[in-house]
PDB file of C-alpha atoms in Angstrom:
ATOM      1  CA  UNK A   1      75.025 109.664 102.510  1.00  0.00           C
ATOM      2  CA  UNK A   2      76.803 111.372 106.088  1.00  0.00           C
ATOM      3  CA  UNK A   3      77.299 107.567 107.287  1.00  0.00           C
ATOM      4  CA  UNK A   4      79.767 106.803 104.312  1.00  0.00           C
ATOM      5  CA  UNK A   5      81.984 110.289 103.776  1.00  0.00           C
ATOM      6  CA  UNK A   6      81.918 109.573 107.743  1.00  0.00           C
ATOM      7  CA  UNK A   7      83.999 106.336 107.153  1.00  0.00           C
ATOM      8  CA  UNK A   8      86.099 108.018 104.798  1.00  0.00           C
ATOM      9  CA  UNK A   9      87.201 110.599 107.272  1.00  0.00           C
ATOM     10  CA  UNK A  10      90.938 111.328 107.862  1.00  0.00           C
ATOM     11  CA  UNK A  11      91.379 109.462 111.294  1.00  0.00           C
ATOM     12  CA  UNK A  12      88.791 106.732 111.085  1.00  0.00           C
ATOM     13  CA  UNK A  13      90.093 103.394 112.190  1.00  0.00           C
ATOM     14  CA  UNK A  14      89.180 100.360 109.944  1.00  0.00           C
ATOM     15  CA  UNK A  15      87.938  97.112 112.271  1.00  0.00           C
ATOM     16  CA  UNK A  16      90.749  95.446 113.466  1.00  0.00           C
ATOM     17  CA  UNK A  17      91.626  92.002 112.327  1.00  0.00           C
ATOM     18  CA  UNK A  18      93.309  88.835 113.590  1.00  0.00           C
ATOM     19  CA  UNK A  19      94.329  85.909 111.030  1.00  0.00           C
ATOM     20  CA  UNK A  20      95.637  82.368 112.200  1.00  0.00           C
ATOM     21  CA  UNK A  21      98.443  81.019 109.981  1.00  0.00           C
ATOM     22  CA  UNK A  22      98.988  77.449 109.848  1.00  0.00           C
ATOM     23  CA  UNK A  23     101.118  75.208 108.337  1.00  0.00           C
ATOM     24  CA  UNK A  24      98.037  73.721 106.379  1.00  0.00           C
ATOM     25  CA  UNK A  25      97.271  77.132 105.228  1.00  0.00           C
ATOM     26  CA  UNK A  26     101.031  77.495 104.199  1.00  0.00           C
ATOM     27  CA  UNK A  27     100.703  74.505 102.208  1.00  0.00           C
ATOM     28  CA  UNK A  28      97.535  75.438 100.751  1.00  0.00           C
ATOM     29  CA  UNK A  29      98.836  78.902  99.346  1.00  0.00           C
ATOM     30  CA  UNK A  30     101.772  76.808  98.083  1.00  0.00           C
ATOM     31  CA  UNK A  31      99.664  75.139  96.193  1.00  0.00           C
ATOM     32  CA  UNK A  32      97.712  78.132  95.057  1.00  0.00           C
ATOM     33  CA  UNK A  33     100.436  80.320  94.266  1.00  0.00           C
ATOM     34  CA  UNK A  34     102.823  77.824  92.942  1.00  0.00           C
ATOM     35  CA  UNK A  35     105.485  78.910  95.300  1.00  0.00           C
ATOM     36  CA  UNK A  36     107.248  75.911  96.816  1.00  0.00           C
ATOM     37  CA  UNK A  37     110.186  77.270  98.672  1.00  0.00           C
ATOM     38  CA  UNK A  38     111.734  74.567 101.176  1.00  0.00           C
ATOM     39  CA  UNK A  39     111.258  77.823 103.501  1.00  0.00           C
ATOM     40  CA  UNK A  40     107.899  77.665 103.561  1.00  0.00           C
ATOM     41  CA  UNK A  41     107.207  74.114 104.614  1.00  0.00           C
ATOM     42  CA  UNK A  42     110.790  72.568 105.598  1.00  0.00           C
ATOM     43  CA  UNK A  43     111.685  73.017 109.202  1.00  0.00           C
ATOM     44  CA  UNK A  44     115.046  71.679 108.720  1.00  0.00           C
ATOM     45  CA  UNK A  45     115.531  73.416 105.794  1.00  0.00           C
ATOM     46  CA  UNK A  46     114.544  76.730 107.089  1.00  0.00           C
ATOM     47  CA  UNK A  47     117.078  76.397 110.063  1.00  0.00           C
ATOM     48  CA  UNK A  48     119.873  75.378 107.951  1.00  0.00           C
ATOM     49  CA  UNK A  49     119.163  79.001 105.812  1.00  0.00           C
ATOM     50  CA  UNK A  50     119.107  80.283 109.307  1.00  0.00           C
ATOM     51  CA  UNK A  51     115.825  81.282 109.587  1.00  0.00           C
ATOM     52  CA  UNK A  52     113.856  80.618 113.020  1.00  0.00           C
ATOM     53  CA  UNK A  53     111.387  78.033 111.630  1.00  0.00           C
ATOM     54  CA  UNK A  54     109.545  77.972 108.681  1.00  0.00           C
ATOM     55  CA  UNK A  55     108.075  81.231 107.515  1.00  0.00           C
ATOM     56  CA  UNK A  56     104.970  82.097 105.797  1.00  0.00           C
ATOM     57  CA  UNK A  57     104.856  83.346 102.437  1.00  0.00           C
ATOM     58  CA  UNK A  58     105.245  87.162 102.104  1.00  0.00           C
ATOM     59  CA  UNK A  59     102.536  87.735  99.395  1.00  0.00           C
ATOM     60  CA  UNK A  60     100.101  85.542 101.393  1.00  0.00           C
ATOM     61  CA  UNK A  61     100.821  88.200 104.101  1.00  0.00           C
ATOM     62  CA  UNK A  62     100.269  91.184 102.199  1.00  0.00           C
ATOM     63  CA  UNK A  63      97.065  89.341 101.034  1.00  0.00           C
ATOM     64  CA  UNK A  64      95.673  88.522 104.384  1.00  0.00           C
ATOM     65  CA  UNK A  65      96.551  91.655 105.625  1.00  0.00           C
ATOM     66  CA  UNK A  66      95.333  93.633 102.836  1.00  0.00           C
ATOM     67  CA  UNK A  67      91.620  91.580 103.703  1.00  0.00           C
ATOM     68  CA  UNK A  68      91.163  94.733 106.361  1.00  0.00           C
ATOM     69  CA  UNK A  69      90.816  96.902 103.825  1.00  0.00           C
ATOM     70  CA  UNK A  70      88.954  95.512 100.968  1.00  0.00           C
ATOM     71  CA  UNK A  71      86.413  94.402 103.957  1.00  0.00           C
ATOM     72  CA  UNK A  72      85.955  98.101 104.828  1.00  0.00           C
ATOM     73  CA  UNK A  73      85.550  99.362 101.718  1.00  0.00           C
ATOM     74  CA  UNK A  74      83.308  96.769 101.082  1.00  0.00           C
ATOM     75  CA  UNK A  75      84.506  96.322  97.475  1.00  0.00           C
ATOM     76  CA  UNK A  76      87.859  95.073  96.877  1.00  0.00           C
ATOM     77  CA  UNK A  77      87.763  97.040  93.531  1.00  0.00           C
ATOM     78  CA  UNK A  78      87.438  99.899  95.356  1.00  0.00           C
ATOM     79  CA  UNK A  79      91.349  99.199  95.996  1.00  0.00           C
ATOM     80  CA  UNK A  80      93.378 101.482  93.535  1.00  0.00           C
ATOM     81  CA  UNK A  81      97.031 100.603  95.144  1.00  0.00           C
ATOM     82  CA  UNK A  82      98.342  98.775  97.698  1.00  0.00           C
ATOM     83  CA  UNK A  83     101.793  99.099  98.623  1.00  0.00           C
ATOM     84  CA  UNK A  84     103.473  96.945 101.329  1.00  0.00           C
ATOM     85  CA  UNK A  85     107.568  96.329 102.507  1.00  0.00           C
ATOM     86  CA  UNK A  86     108.660  93.315 104.131  1.00  0.00           C
ATOM     87  CA  UNK A  87     110.251  93.887 107.033  1.00  0.00           C
ATOM     88  CA  UNK A  88     110.242  90.853 109.098  1.00  0.00           C
ATOM     89  CA  UNK A  89     109.127  87.189 108.683  1.00  0.00           C
ATOM     90  CA  UNK A  90     106.142  85.393 109.752  1.00  0.00           C
ATOM     91  CA  UNK A  91     107.568  82.151 111.785  1.00  0.00           C
ATOM     92  CA  UNK A  92     105.182  79.557 111.610  1.00  0.00           C
ATOM     93  CA  UNK A  93     105.612  76.970 114.321  1.00  0.00           C
ATOM     94  CA  UNK A  94     104.463  73.771 113.464  1.00  0.00           C
ATOM     95  CA  UNK A  95     102.409  73.241 116.861  1.00  0.00           C
ATOM     96  CA  UNK A  96      99.013  72.986 115.869  1.00  0.00           C
ATOM     97  CA  UNK A  97      98.500  76.562 116.596  1.00  0.00           C
ATOM     98  CA  UNK A  98     100.570  78.427 114.000  1.00  0.00           C
ATOM     99  CA  UNK A  99     101.355  81.702 113.932  1.00  0.00           C
ATOM    100  CA  UNK A 100      98.829  84.970 114.549  1.00  0.00           C
ATOM    101  CA  UNK A 101      99.006  88.086 111.968  1.00  0.00           C
ATOM    102  CA  UNK A 102      96.850  90.939 113.806  1.00  0.00           C
ATOM    103  CA  UNK A 103      96.043  94.022 111.547  1.00  0.00           C
ATOM    104  CA  UNK A 104      94.635  97.849 112.589  1.00  0.00           C
ATOM    105  CA  UNK A 105      94.092 100.591 110.022  1.00  0.00           C
ATOM    106  CA  UNK A 106      93.760 104.257 109.904  1.00  0.00           C
ATOM    107  CA  UNK A 107      92.695 106.668 107.386  1.00  0.00           C
ATOM    108  CA  UNK A 108      95.180 109.076 107.037  1.00  0.00           C
ATOM    109  CA  UNK A 109      94.981 111.484 104.245  1.00  0.00           C
ATOM    110  CA  UNK A 110      92.049 112.380 101.638  1.00  0.00           C
ATOM    111  CA  UNK A 111      93.821 112.552  98.167  1.00  0.00           C
ATOM    112  CA  UNK A 112      90.793 114.187  96.578  1.00  0.00           C
ATOM    113  CA  UNK A 113      87.235 114.387  96.922  1.00  0.00           C
ATOM    114  CA  UNK A 114      87.199 110.270  95.847  1.00  0.00           C
ATOM    115  CA  UNK A 115      90.333 108.976  97.083  1.00  0.00           C
ATOM    116  CA  UNK A 116      91.672 108.478 100.614  1.00  0.00           C
ATOM    117  CA  UNK A 117      94.824 107.180 101.784  1.00  0.00           C
ATOM    118  CA  UNK A 118      94.863 103.938 104.561  1.00  0.00           C
ATOM    119  CA  UNK A 119      97.844 102.927 106.098  1.00  0.00           C
ATOM    120  CA  UNK A 120      97.761  99.722 108.075  1.00  0.00           C
ATOM    121  CA  UNK A 121     100.078  97.922 110.970  1.00  0.00           C
ATOM    122  CA  UNK A 122     100.622  94.605 110.574  1.00  0.00           C
ATOM    123  CA  UNK A 123     101.886  92.723 113.455  1.00  0.00           C
ATOM    124  CA  UNK A 124     103.083  88.745 114.313  1.00  0.00           C
ATOM    125  CA  UNK A 125     104.619  87.758 117.745  1.00  0.00           C
ATOM    126  CA  UNK A 126     104.468  91.411 118.790  1.00  0.00           C
ATOM    127  CA  UNK A 127     106.457  92.602 115.655  1.00  0.00           C
ATOM    128  CA  UNK A 128     105.993  94.527 112.806  1.00  0.00           C
ATOM    129  CA  UNK A 129     106.112  92.102 109.786  1.00  0.00           C
ATOM    130  CA  UNK A 130     104.793  94.679 107.131  1.00  0.00           C
ATOM    131  CA  UNK A 131     106.358  98.058 107.032  1.00  0.00           C
ATOM    132  CA  UNK A 132     104.821 100.914 104.855  1.00  0.00           C
ATOM    133  CA  UNK A 133     101.604  99.243 104.375  1.00  0.00           C
ATOM    134  CA  UNK A 134      99.235 101.589 103.000  1.00  0.00           C
ATOM    135  CA  UNK A 135      96.316 101.437 100.138  1.00  0.00           C
ATOM    136  CA  UNK A 136      95.065 104.379  98.016  1.00  0.00           C
ATOM    137  CA  UNK A 137      90.797 103.167  97.962  1.00  0.00           C
ATOM    138  CA  UNK A 138      88.098 105.074  95.945  1.00  0.00           C
ATOM    139  CA  UNK A 139      85.267 106.214  97.970  1.00  0.00           C
ATOM    140  CA  UNK A 140      81.634 104.277  97.055  1.00  0.00           C
TER     141      UNK A 140
END
């Protein structure tokens, strides 16, 4: 079990991941979540309300970033808490390529013998889009 314990050691980096997000993904997310706010699909409307373009749903960004933690933990049920602050929007241009969400993470604190705190850094276009992204993970 030494390998398992090392995986949860303070300072351990989680495998980094990048997730492309296209307008097609936003339509799928809107259908699944029921959030059809125009800022997530209508470029003209997004510009009218002062946004640079259509933006991804914040909860979609949060979910995508959370995959790094659940994949690393090996069991989505091991994630006991997950917290983020939405700091910048993920702008998704209508160019067929979309946006890229880049996620890195690290074990930063041992909370008790069974749980650790993992902090995430979540970027898109070089900007931090989620602030204070953190999860509490139960050791398996």
